[in-house]
């Protein structure tokens, strides 16, 4: 059986990559909904219908669990999908606001995400629940999704975009930067160069994969659990079974598969920042 992982695009590979390191014995289906990317600037009705279509696809492909590797899709549709497909474990990623506030030591927390995530009730409620000291600010960065989808990760345009978007914030007052969109992990090196050294970056991918492992374990469906830290990417990267799909069409083209290989290499580099 497979673990299905999906996103609007390449952002979800952040979670796939993390899952491959922690669960190299599993088989994966990765689905990028490239016909509909970006989700973050669509309506909640549109995103809900895309997510429903992907989950049905996963159910038809022998998936024992599905990971919504997209903060936007989780915010909009996770609860509805869980009530609609009760027998299927559905795990979603959320911006890591709670640990960020806990670790901020009274300094400010900046959450960056897509416009839809920022405007969704789910994130607002999460912030209300954990942000007693009114330390959290929310910032939309839809441009990063476009840069990521066009393969532009490090460039003057990316730097200028982020500089402009961050210019209204006194970054010395901040302690945590929450990457609340899975596409943003590709830009950790540029973020690192622009934010003061005391600002720590955090995202929900590790917590989400750990949650997936707990859920599978509780159903006796987790294959060969590993020690906490997982395995060395270099040792496993060529031996893990992953099938890649673009909006339902399996990717078999060698050039595209090589691009995917390069994205994994970038993510491995970003994981260590
Ligand atoms: N990667 C997605 C997220 O985590 C959404 C990006 C988009 O399609 O706008 O929110």
PDB file of C-alpha atoms and ligand atoms in Angstrom:
ATOM      1  CA  UNK A   1       0.000   0.000   0.000  1.00  0.00           C
ATOM      2  CA  UNK A   2       1.004   3.615  -0.485  1.00  0.00           C
ATOM      3  CA  UNK A   3       1.150   6.777   1.547  1.00  0.00           C
ATOM      4  CA  UNK A   4      -0.379   9.523  -0.590  1.00  0.00           C
ATOM      5  CA  UNK A   5       1.093  13.014  -0.247  1.00  0.00           C
ATOM      6  CA  UNK A   6      -0.247  15.966  -2.185  1.00  0.00           C
ATOM      7  CA  UNK A   7      -0.035  19.694  -2.692  1.00  0.00           C
ATOM      8  CA  UNK A   8      -0.964  22.215  -5.352  1.00  0.00           C
ATOM      9  CA  UNK A   9       2.594  21.906  -6.645  1.00  0.00           C
ATOM     10  CA  UNK A  10       6.192  21.233  -5.651  1.00  0.00           C
ATOM     11  CA  UNK A  11       5.815  22.630  -2.108  1.00  0.00           C
ATOM     12  CA  UNK A  12       4.464  19.320  -0.845  1.00  0.00           C
ATOM     13  CA  UNK A  13       7.767  17.668  -1.684  1.00  0.00           C
ATOM     14  CA  UNK A  14       8.989  19.226   1.584  1.00  0.00           C
ATOM     15  CA  UNK A  15       6.836  16.659   3.400  1.00  0.00           C
ATOM     16  CA  UNK A  16       7.556  13.852   0.965  1.00  0.00           C
ATOM     17  CA  UNK A  17      11.269  14.456   1.499  1.00  0.00           C
ATOM     18  CA  UNK A  18      10.881  14.432   5.271  1.00  0.00           C
ATOM     19  CA  UNK A  19       8.776  11.266   5.090  1.00  0.00           C
ATOM     20  CA  UNK A  20      11.370   9.525   2.895  1.00  0.00           C
ATOM     21  CA  UNK A  21      14.091  10.239   5.461  1.00  0.00           C
ATOM     22  CA  UNK A  22      11.973   9.037   8.387  1.00  0.00           C
ATOM     23  CA  UNK A  23      10.138   6.160   6.687  1.00  0.00           C
ATOM     24  CA  UNK A  24      12.341   4.855   3.865  1.00  0.00           C
ATOM     25  CA  UNK A  25      10.615   1.469   3.837  1.00  0.00           C
ATOM     26  CA  UNK A  26       7.268   2.904   2.795  1.00  0.00           C
ATOM     27  CA  UNK A  27       5.921   3.360  -0.745  1.00  0.00           C
ATOM     28  CA  UNK A  28       4.730   6.832  -1.694  1.00  0.00           C
ATOM     29  CA  UNK A  29       2.506   8.527  -4.218  1.00  0.00           C
ATOM     30  CA  UNK A  30       3.254  12.212  -4.626  1.00  0.00           C
ATOM     31  CA  UNK A  31       0.601  14.254  -6.388  1.00  0.00           C
ATOM     32  CA  UNK A  32       1.162  17.872  -7.464  1.00  0.00           C
ATOM     33  CA  UNK A  33      -2.074  19.454  -8.646  1.00  0.00           C
ATOM     34  CA  UNK A  34      -0.311  21.394 -11.369  1.00  0.00           C
ATOM     35  CA  UNK A  35      -3.522  22.040 -13.326  1.00  0.00           C
ATOM     36  CA  UNK A  36      -4.774  24.149 -10.420  1.00  0.00           C
ATOM     37  CA  UNK A  37      -1.671  25.653  -8.819  1.00  0.00           C
ATOM     38  CA  UNK A  38      -1.668  28.083  -7.010  1.00  0.00           C
ATOM     39  CA  UNK A  39      -4.334  27.256  -4.431  1.00  0.00           C
ATOM     40  CA  UNK A  40      -3.512  30.240  -2.221  1.00  0.00           C
ATOM     41  CA  UNK A  41      -5.163  32.837  -4.442  1.00  0.00           C
ATOM     42  CA  UNK A  42      -8.288  30.760  -5.269  1.00  0.00           C
ATOM     43  CA  UNK A  43     -11.620  30.654  -3.431  1.00  0.00           C
ATOM     44  CA  UNK A  44     -12.243  28.158  -0.653  1.00  0.00           C
ATOM     45  CA  UNK A  45     -14.920  26.468  -2.814  1.00  0.00           C
ATOM     46  CA  UNK A  46     -12.452  25.925  -5.643  1.00  0.00           C
ATOM     47  CA  UNK A  47      -9.755  24.554  -3.331  1.00  0.00           C
ATOM     48  CA  UNK A  48     -12.248  22.262  -1.578  1.00  0.00           C
ATOM     49  CA  UNK A  49     -13.290  20.717  -4.871  1.00  0.00           C
ATOM     50  CA  UNK A  50      -9.646  20.209  -5.975  1.00  0.00           C
ATOM     51  CA  UNK A  51      -8.813  18.537  -2.662  1.00  0.00           C
ATOM     52  CA  UNK A  52     -11.831  16.262  -2.924  1.00  0.00           C
ATOM     53  CA  UNK A  53     -10.730  15.163  -6.385  1.00  0.00           C
ATOM     54  CA  UNK A  54      -7.196  14.375  -5.195  1.00  0.00           C
ATOM     55  CA  UNK A  55      -8.413  12.396  -2.179  1.00  0.00           C
ATOM     56  CA  UNK A  56     -10.666  10.302  -4.404  1.00  0.00           C
ATOM     57  CA  UNK A  57      -7.696   9.683  -6.670  1.00  0.00           C
ATOM     58  CA  UNK A  58      -5.622   8.521  -3.682  1.00  0.00           C
ATOM     59  CA  UNK A  59      -8.415   6.244  -2.489  1.00  0.00           C
ATOM     60  CA  UNK A  60      -8.516   4.618  -5.905  1.00  0.00           C
ATOM     61  CA  UNK A  61      -4.742   3.974  -5.722  1.00  0.00           C
ATOM     62  CA  UNK A  62      -4.531   1.829  -2.608  1.00  0.00           C
ATOM     63  CA  UNK A  63      -3.419   4.550  -0.178  1.00  0.00           C
ATOM     64  CA  UNK A  64      -3.428   3.645   3.514  1.00  0.00           C
ATOM     65  CA  UNK A  65      -3.191   7.333   4.508  1.00  0.00           C
ATOM     66  CA  UNK A  66      -3.200  10.717   2.827  1.00  0.00           C
ATOM     67  CA  UNK A  67      -1.095  13.721   3.813  1.00  0.00           C
ATOM     68  CA  UNK A  68      -2.408  17.121   2.774  1.00  0.00           C
ATOM     69  CA  UNK A  69       1.041  18.647   2.301  1.00  0.00           C
ATOM     70  CA  UNK A  70      -0.430  22.098   1.834  1.00  0.00           C
ATOM     71  CA  UNK A  71      -1.250  24.548   4.616  1.00  0.00           C
ATOM     72  CA  UNK A  72      -3.860  26.235   2.420  1.00  0.00           C
ATOM     73  CA  UNK A  73      -5.729  23.019   1.576  1.00  0.00           C
ATOM     74  CA  UNK A  74      -5.578  21.888   5.208  1.00  0.00           C
ATOM     75  CA  UNK A  75      -6.995  25.209   6.423  1.00  0.00           C
ATOM     76  CA  UNK A  76      -9.835  25.073   3.943  1.00  0.00           C
ATOM     77  CA  UNK A  77     -10.740  21.418   3.577  1.00  0.00           C
ATOM     78  CA  UNK A  78      -9.135  18.994   6.064  1.00  0.00           C
ATOM     79  CA  UNK A  79     -12.071  18.826   8.471  1.00  0.00           C
ATOM     80  CA  UNK A  80     -14.626  18.379   5.718  1.00  0.00           C
ATOM     81  CA  UNK A  81     -12.570  15.629   4.044  1.00  0.00           C
ATOM     82  CA  UNK A  82     -12.153  13.773   7.347  1.00  0.00           C
ATOM     83  CA  UNK A  83     -15.905  13.761   7.856  1.00  0.00           C
ATOM     84  CA  UNK A  84     -16.514  12.768   4.237  1.00  0.00           C
ATOM     85  CA  UNK A  85     -13.948   9.911   4.096  1.00  0.00           C
ATOM     86  CA  UNK A  86     -14.039   8.558   7.634  1.00  0.00           C
ATOM     87  CA  UNK A  87     -12.179   5.305   7.015  1.00  0.00           C
ATOM     88  CA  UNK A  88      -9.117   7.033   5.526  1.00  0.00           C
ATOM     89  CA  UNK A  89      -6.545   8.640   7.831  1.00  0.00           C
ATOM     90  CA  UNK A  90      -6.091  12.218   6.559  1.00  0.00           C
ATOM     91  CA  UNK A  91      -3.200  14.175   8.068  1.00  0.00           C
ATOM     92  CA  UNK A  92      -2.794  17.865   7.296  1.00  0.00           C
ATOM     93  CA  UNK A  93      -0.019  20.411   7.775  1.00  0.00           C
ATOM     94  CA  UNK A  94      -0.643  23.615   9.688  1.00  0.00           C
ATOM     95  CA  UNK A  95       1.581  26.642  10.285  1.00  0.00           C
ATOM     96  CA  UNK A  96       3.704  25.876  13.366  1.00  0.00           C
ATOM     97  CA  UNK A  97       2.336  28.840  15.337  1.00  0.00           C
ATOM     98  CA  UNK A  98       2.033  27.035  18.658  1.00  0.00           C
ATOM     99  CA  UNK A  99       5.680  25.920  18.987  1.00  0.00           C
ATOM    100  CA  UNK A 100       6.821  29.267  17.584  1.00  0.00           C
ATOM    101  CA  UNK A 101       4.958  31.233  20.272  1.00  0.00           C
ATOM    102  CA  UNK A 102       6.201  28.814  22.940  1.00  0.00           C
ATOM    103  CA  UNK A 103       9.800  29.330  21.847  1.00  0.00           C
ATOM    104  CA  UNK A 104       9.640  33.067  21.148  1.00  0.00           C
ATOM    105  CA  UNK A 105      10.565  34.078  24.736  1.00  0.00           C
ATOM    106  CA  UNK A 106       8.264  37.088  24.594  1.00  0.00           C
ATOM    107  CA  UNK A 107       9.594  38.381  21.273  1.00  0.00           C
ATOM    108  CA  UNK A 108       7.466  38.663  18.126  1.00  0.00           C
ATOM    109  CA  UNK A 109       6.500  35.869  15.738  1.00  0.00           C
ATOM    110  CA  UNK A 110       6.008  36.393  11.995  1.00  0.00           C
ATOM    111  CA  UNK A 111       3.861  33.845  10.174  1.00  0.00           C
ATOM    112  CA  UNK A 112       4.239  33.870   6.382  1.00  0.00           C
ATOM    113  CA  UNK A 113       1.654  31.998   4.287  1.00  0.00           C
ATOM    114  CA  UNK A 114      -0.615  32.228   1.251  1.00  0.00           C
ATOM    115  CA  UNK A 115      -3.457  34.800   1.132  1.00  0.00           C
ATOM    116  CA  UNK A 116      -6.096  32.088   1.563  1.00  0.00           C
ATOM    117  CA  UNK A 117      -4.375  30.605   4.638  1.00  0.00           C
ATOM    118  CA  UNK A 118      -3.970  34.073   6.169  1.00  0.00           C
ATOM    119  CA  UNK A 119      -7.670  34.854   5.702  1.00  0.00           C
ATOM    120  CA  UNK A 120      -9.006  31.451   6.784  1.00  0.00           C
ATOM    121  CA  UNK A 121     -10.814  31.100  10.112  1.00  0.00           C
ATOM    122  CA  UNK A 122      -8.673  28.110  11.017  1.00  0.00           C
ATOM    123  CA  UNK A 123      -5.426  30.086  11.238  1.00  0.00           C
ATOM    124  CA  UNK A 124      -7.142  33.025  12.948  1.00  0.00           C
ATOM    125  CA  UNK A 125      -8.549  30.677  15.588  1.00  0.00           C
ATOM    126  CA  UNK A 126      -5.198  28.973  16.088  1.00  0.00           C
ATOM    127  CA  UNK A 127      -3.548  32.360  16.640  1.00  0.00           C
ATOM    128  CA  UNK A 128      -6.304  33.452  19.062  1.00  0.00           C
ATOM    129  CA  UNK A 129      -5.830  30.228  21.028  1.00  0.00           C
ATOM    130  CA  UNK A 130      -2.072  30.454  21.509  1.00  0.00           C
ATOM    131  CA  UNK A 131      -1.174  34.143  21.184  1.00  0.00           C
ATOM    132  CA  UNK A 132      -2.047  35.524  24.642  1.00  0.00           C
ATOM    133  CA  UNK A 133       0.619  38.208  24.404  1.00  0.00           C
ATOM    134  CA  UNK A 134      -0.440  39.463  20.936  1.00  0.00           C
ATOM    135  CA  UNK A 135       2.957  38.656  19.518  1.00  0.00           C
ATOM    136  CA  UNK A 136       1.947  37.132  16.176  1.00  0.00           C
ATOM    137  CA  UNK A 137       1.864  38.943  12.828  1.00  0.00           C
ATOM    138  CA  UNK A 138       0.605  37.391   9.595  1.00  0.00           C
ATOM    139  CA  UNK A 139       2.069  38.152   6.166  1.00  0.00           C
ATOM    140  CA  UNK A 140       0.989  36.905   2.729  1.00  0.00           C
ATOM    141  CA  UNK A 141       3.744  35.913   0.297  1.00  0.00           C
ATOM    142  CA  UNK A 142       1.965  34.595  -2.821  1.00  0.00           C
ATOM    143  CA  UNK A 143       4.898  35.603  -5.036  1.00  0.00           C
ATOM    144  CA  UNK A 144       7.072  32.856  -3.559  1.00  0.00           C
ATOM    145  CA  UNK A 145       4.704  30.166  -4.843  1.00  0.00           C
ATOM    146  CA  UNK A 146       5.096  31.552  -8.352  1.00  0.00           C
ATOM    147  CA  UNK A 147       8.884  31.758  -8.060  1.00  0.00           C
ATOM    148  CA  UNK A 148       9.003  28.161  -6.787  1.00  0.00           C
ATOM    149  CA  UNK A 149       6.781  26.813  -9.547  1.00  0.00           C
ATOM    150  CA  UNK A 150       8.968  28.448 -12.174  1.00  0.00           C
ATOM    151  CA  UNK A 151      12.094  26.953 -10.563  1.00  0.00           C
ATOM    152  CA  UNK A 152      13.497  30.338  -9.497  1.00  0.00           C
ATOM    153  CA  UNK A 153      14.820  29.777  -5.984  1.00  0.00           C
ATOM    154  CA  UNK A 154      17.805  32.090  -5.643  1.00  0.00           C
ATOM    155  CA  UNK A 155      17.800  35.290  -7.670  1.00  0.00           C
ATOM    156  CA  UNK A 156      17.839  39.070  -7.404  1.00  0.00           C
ATOM    157  CA  UNK A 157      14.086  39.031  -8.054  1.00  0.00           C
ATOM    158  CA  UNK A 158      13.432  36.662  -5.145  1.00  0.00           C
ATOM    159  CA  UNK A 159      15.604  38.756  -2.826  1.00  0.00           C
ATOM    160  CA  UNK A 160      13.974  42.024  -3.944  1.00  0.00           C
ATOM    161  CA  UNK A 161      10.485  40.548  -3.489  1.00  0.00           C
ATOM    162  CA  UNK A 162      11.232  39.381   0.050  1.00  0.00           C
ATOM    163  CA  UNK A 163      13.025  42.591   0.987  1.00  0.00           C
ATOM    164  CA  UNK A 164      10.025  44.596  -0.130  1.00  0.00           C
ATOM    165  CA  UNK A 165       7.486  42.356   1.657  1.00  0.00           C
ATOM    166  CA  UNK A 166       9.512  42.353   4.894  1.00  0.00           C
ATOM    167  CA  UNK A 167      10.346  46.059   4.824  1.00  0.00           C
ATOM    168  CA  UNK A 168       7.390  47.037   7.048  1.00  0.00           C
ATOM    169  CA  UNK A 169       8.641  44.886   9.960  1.00  0.00           C
ATOM    170  CA  UNK A 170      11.301  45.695  12.531  1.00  0.00           C
ATOM    171  CA  UNK A 171      12.872  42.266  12.310  1.00  0.00           C
ATOM    172  CA  UNK A 172      15.057  42.808  15.399  1.00  0.00           C
ATOM    173  CA  UNK A 173      11.843  42.564  17.444  1.00  0.00           C
ATOM    174  CA  UNK A 174      11.202  39.018  16.159  1.00  0.00           C
ATOM    175  CA  UNK A 175      12.354  35.639  17.390  1.00  0.00           C
ATOM    176  CA  UNK A 176      10.458  33.191  15.155  1.00  0.00           C
ATOM    177  CA  UNK A 177       9.622  33.077  11.454  1.00  0.00           C
ATOM    178  CA  UNK A 178       6.932  30.484  10.722  1.00  0.00           C
ATOM    179  CA  UNK A 179       7.047  29.150   7.163  1.00  0.00           C
ATOM    180  CA  UNK A 180       3.311  28.559   6.780  1.00  0.00           C
ATOM    181  CA  UNK A 181       3.350  27.397   3.163  1.00  0.00           C
ATOM    182  CA  UNK A 182       5.230  24.318   2.021  1.00  0.00           C
ATOM    183  CA  UNK A 183       6.559  26.133  -1.043  1.00  0.00           C
ATOM    184  CA  UNK A 184       8.493  28.525   1.206  1.00  0.00           C
ATOM    185  CA  UNK A 185      11.017  25.936   2.391  1.00  0.00           C
ATOM    186  CA  UNK A 186      12.800  26.216  -0.961  1.00  0.00           C
ATOM    187  CA  UNK A 187      13.774  29.782  -0.004  1.00  0.00           C
ATOM    188  CA  UNK A 188      15.296  29.197   3.406  1.00  0.00           C
ATOM    189  CA  UNK A 189      18.745  30.340   2.291  1.00  0.00           C
ATOM    190  CA  UNK A 190      17.398  33.693   1.068  1.00  0.00           C
ATOM    191  CA  UNK A 191      15.267  34.140   4.203  1.00  0.00           C
ATOM    192  CA  UNK A 192      18.329  33.333   6.313  1.00  0.00           C
ATOM    193  CA  UNK A 193      20.338  36.013   4.544  1.00  0.00           C
ATOM    194  CA  UNK A 194      17.619  38.636   5.077  1.00  0.00           C
ATOM    195  CA  UNK A 195      16.546  38.051   8.676  1.00  0.00           C
ATOM    196  CA  UNK A 196      18.645  38.756  11.787  1.00  0.00           C
ATOM    197  CA  UNK A 197      20.596  35.783  13.168  1.00  0.00           C
ATOM    198  CA  UNK A 198      18.428  35.462  16.300  1.00  0.00           C
ATOM    199  CA  UNK A 199      15.295  34.833  14.223  1.00  0.00           C
ATOM    200  CA  UNK A 200      14.669  31.098  14.047  1.00  0.00           C
ATOM    201  CA  UNK A 201      12.765  29.516  11.130  1.00  0.00           C
ATOM    202  CA  UNK A 202      10.183  26.864  11.854  1.00  0.00           C
ATOM    203  CA  UNK A 203       7.683  24.920   9.754  1.00  0.00           C
ATOM    204  CA  UNK A 204       5.205  22.124  10.348  1.00  0.00           C
ATOM    205  CA  UNK A 205       6.660  19.420   8.121  1.00  0.00           C
ATOM    206  CA  UNK A 206       8.511  17.359  10.734  1.00  0.00           C
ATOM    207  CA  UNK A 207       5.573  17.503  13.178  1.00  0.00           C
ATOM    208  CA  UNK A 208       3.168  16.453  10.431  1.00  0.00           C
ATOM    209  CA  UNK A 209       5.232  13.425   9.406  1.00  0.00           C
ATOM    210  CA  UNK A 210       5.635  12.419  13.056  1.00  0.00           C
ATOM    211  CA  UNK A 211       1.848  12.631  13.399  1.00  0.00           C
ATOM    212  CA  UNK A 212       1.484  10.459  10.275  1.00  0.00           C
ATOM    213  CA  UNK A 213       3.812   7.884  11.860  1.00  0.00           C
ATOM    214  CA  UNK A 214       1.808   7.882  15.104  1.00  0.00           C
ATOM    215  CA  UNK A 215      -1.445   7.383  13.204  1.00  0.00           C
ATOM    216  CA  UNK A 216      -0.048   4.527  11.102  1.00  0.00           C
ATOM    217  CA  UNK A 217       1.510   2.959  14.170  1.00  0.00           C
ATOM    218  CA  UNK A 218      -1.800   3.045  16.043  1.00  0.00           C
ATOM    219  CA  UNK A 219      -3.355   1.150  13.120  1.00  0.00           C
ATOM    220  CA  UNK A 220      -0.423  -1.313  12.946  1.00  0.00           C
ATOM    221  CA  UNK A 221       0.306  -0.041   9.454  1.00  0.00           C
ATOM    222  CA  UNK A 222       3.724   1.529   9.967  1.00  0.00           C
ATOM    223  CA  UNK A 223       6.516  -0.408   8.247  1.00  0.00           C
ATOM    224  CA  UNK A 224       9.785  -0.820  10.181  1.00  0.00           C
ATOM    225  CA  UNK A 225       9.886   2.275  12.407  1.00  0.00           C
ATOM    226  CA  UNK A 226      13.273   3.981  12.626  1.00  0.00           C
ATOM    227  CA  UNK A 227      15.180   5.870  15.310  1.00  0.00           C
ATOM    228  CA  UNK A 228      13.991   9.489  15.815  1.00  0.00           C
ATOM    229  CA  UNK A 229      16.493  11.188  13.521  1.00  0.00           C
ATOM    230  CA  UNK A 230      15.728   9.042  10.470  1.00  0.00           C
ATOM    231  CA  UNK A 231      18.303   7.930   7.941  1.00  0.00           C
ATOM    232  CA  UNK A 232      20.967   9.633   5.868  1.00  0.00           C
ATOM    233  CA  UNK A 233      19.382  10.896   2.640  1.00  0.00           C
ATOM    234  CA  UNK A 234      22.406   9.856   0.584  1.00  0.00           C
ATOM    235  CA  UNK A 235      21.973   6.247   1.664  1.00  0.00           C
ATOM    236  CA  UNK A 236      18.303   5.930   0.840  1.00  0.00           C
ATOM    237  CA  UNK A 237      17.531   8.359  -1.948  1.00  0.00           C
ATOM    238  CA  UNK A 238      17.777   5.888  -4.813  1.00  0.00           C
ATOM    239  CA  UNK A 239      15.986   2.999  -3.156  1.00  0.00           C
ATOM    240  CA  UNK A 240      12.642   4.429  -2.104  1.00  0.00           C
ATOM    241  CA  UNK A 241       9.558   3.705  -4.162  1.00  0.00           C
ATOM    242  CA  UNK A 242       7.838   6.979  -5.100  1.00  0.00           C
ATOM    243  CA  UNK A 243       5.404   7.457  -7.951  1.00  0.00           C
ATOM    244  CA  UNK A 244       4.950  11.079  -9.025  1.00  0.00           C
ATOM    245  CA  UNK A 245       1.757  12.479 -10.541  1.00  0.00           C
ATOM    246  CA  UNK A 246       0.830  15.829 -12.044  1.00  0.00           C
ATOM    247  CA  UNK A 247      -2.925  16.270 -11.570  1.00  0.00           C
ATOM    248  CA  UNK A 248      -3.564  12.556 -12.076  1.00  0.00           C
ATOM    249  CA  UNK A 249      -1.052  11.936 -14.882  1.00  0.00           C
ATOM    250  CA  UNK A 250       1.913   9.800 -13.877  1.00  0.00           C
ATOM    251  CA  UNK A 251       5.310  11.361 -14.559  1.00  0.00           C
ATOM    252  CA  UNK A 252       7.535   8.995 -16.511  1.00  0.00           C
ATOM    253  CA  UNK A 253       9.485  11.517 -18.572  1.00  0.00           C
ATOM    254  CA  UNK A 254      13.222  11.306 -17.736  1.00  0.00           C
ATOM    255  CA  UNK A 255      13.741  15.087 -17.890  1.00  0.00           C
ATOM    256  CA  UNK A 256      10.911  15.758 -15.449  1.00  0.00           C
ATOM    257  CA  UNK A 257      12.095  13.007 -13.122  1.00  0.00           C
ATOM    258  CA  UNK A 258      15.546  14.561 -13.145  1.00  0.00           C
ATOM    259  CA  UNK A 259      14.041  17.932 -12.187  1.00  0.00           C
ATOM    260  CA  UNK A 260      12.322  16.178  -9.262  1.00  0.00           C
ATOM    261  CA  UNK A 261      15.671  14.678  -8.246  1.00  0.00           C
ATOM    262  CA  UNK A 262      17.179  18.170  -8.212  1.00  0.00           C
ATOM    263  CA  UNK A 263      14.301  19.495  -6.098  1.00  0.00           C
ATOM    264  CA  UNK A 264      15.015  16.791  -3.525  1.00  0.00           C
ATOM    265  CA  UNK A 265      18.675  17.828  -3.478  1.00  0.00           C
ATOM    266  CA  UNK A 266      17.644  21.430  -2.849  1.00  0.00           C
ATOM    267  CA  UNK A 267      15.243  20.381  -0.092  1.00  0.00           C
ATOM    268  CA  UNK A 268      17.954  18.311   1.554  1.00  0.00           C
ATOM    269  CA  UNK A 269      20.176  21.413   1.590  1.00  0.00           C
ATOM    270  CA  UNK A 270      17.326  23.556   2.965  1.00  0.00           C
ATOM    271  CA  UNK A 271      16.514  20.972   5.656  1.00  0.00           C
ATOM    272  CA  UNK A 272      19.902  21.654   7.221  1.00  0.00           C
ATOM    273  CA  UNK A 273      19.432  25.458   7.463  1.00  0.00           C
TER     274      UNK A 273
HETATM  275  N1  LIG B   1       2.054  24.880  -0.783  1.00  0.00           N
HETATM  276  C1  LIG B   1       0.790  25.347  -0.388  1.00  0.00           C
HETATM  277  C2  LIG B   1       0.677  25.697   1.085  1.00  0.00           C
HETATM  278  O1  LIG B   1       1.361  25.108   1.905  1.00  0.00           O
HETATM  279  C3  LIG B   1      -0.003  26.241  -1.292  1.00  0.00           C
HETATM  280  C4  LIG B   1       0.660  27.060  -2.318  1.00  0.00           C
HETATM  281  C5  LIG B   1      -0.353  27.572  -3.334  1.00  0.00           C
HETATM  282  O2  LIG B   1      -0.741  26.759  -4.173  1.00  0.00           O
HETATM  283  O3  LIG B   1      -0.756  28.740  -3.265  1.00  0.00           O
HETATM  284  O4  LIG B   1      -0.124  26.506   1.475  1.00  0.00           O
END
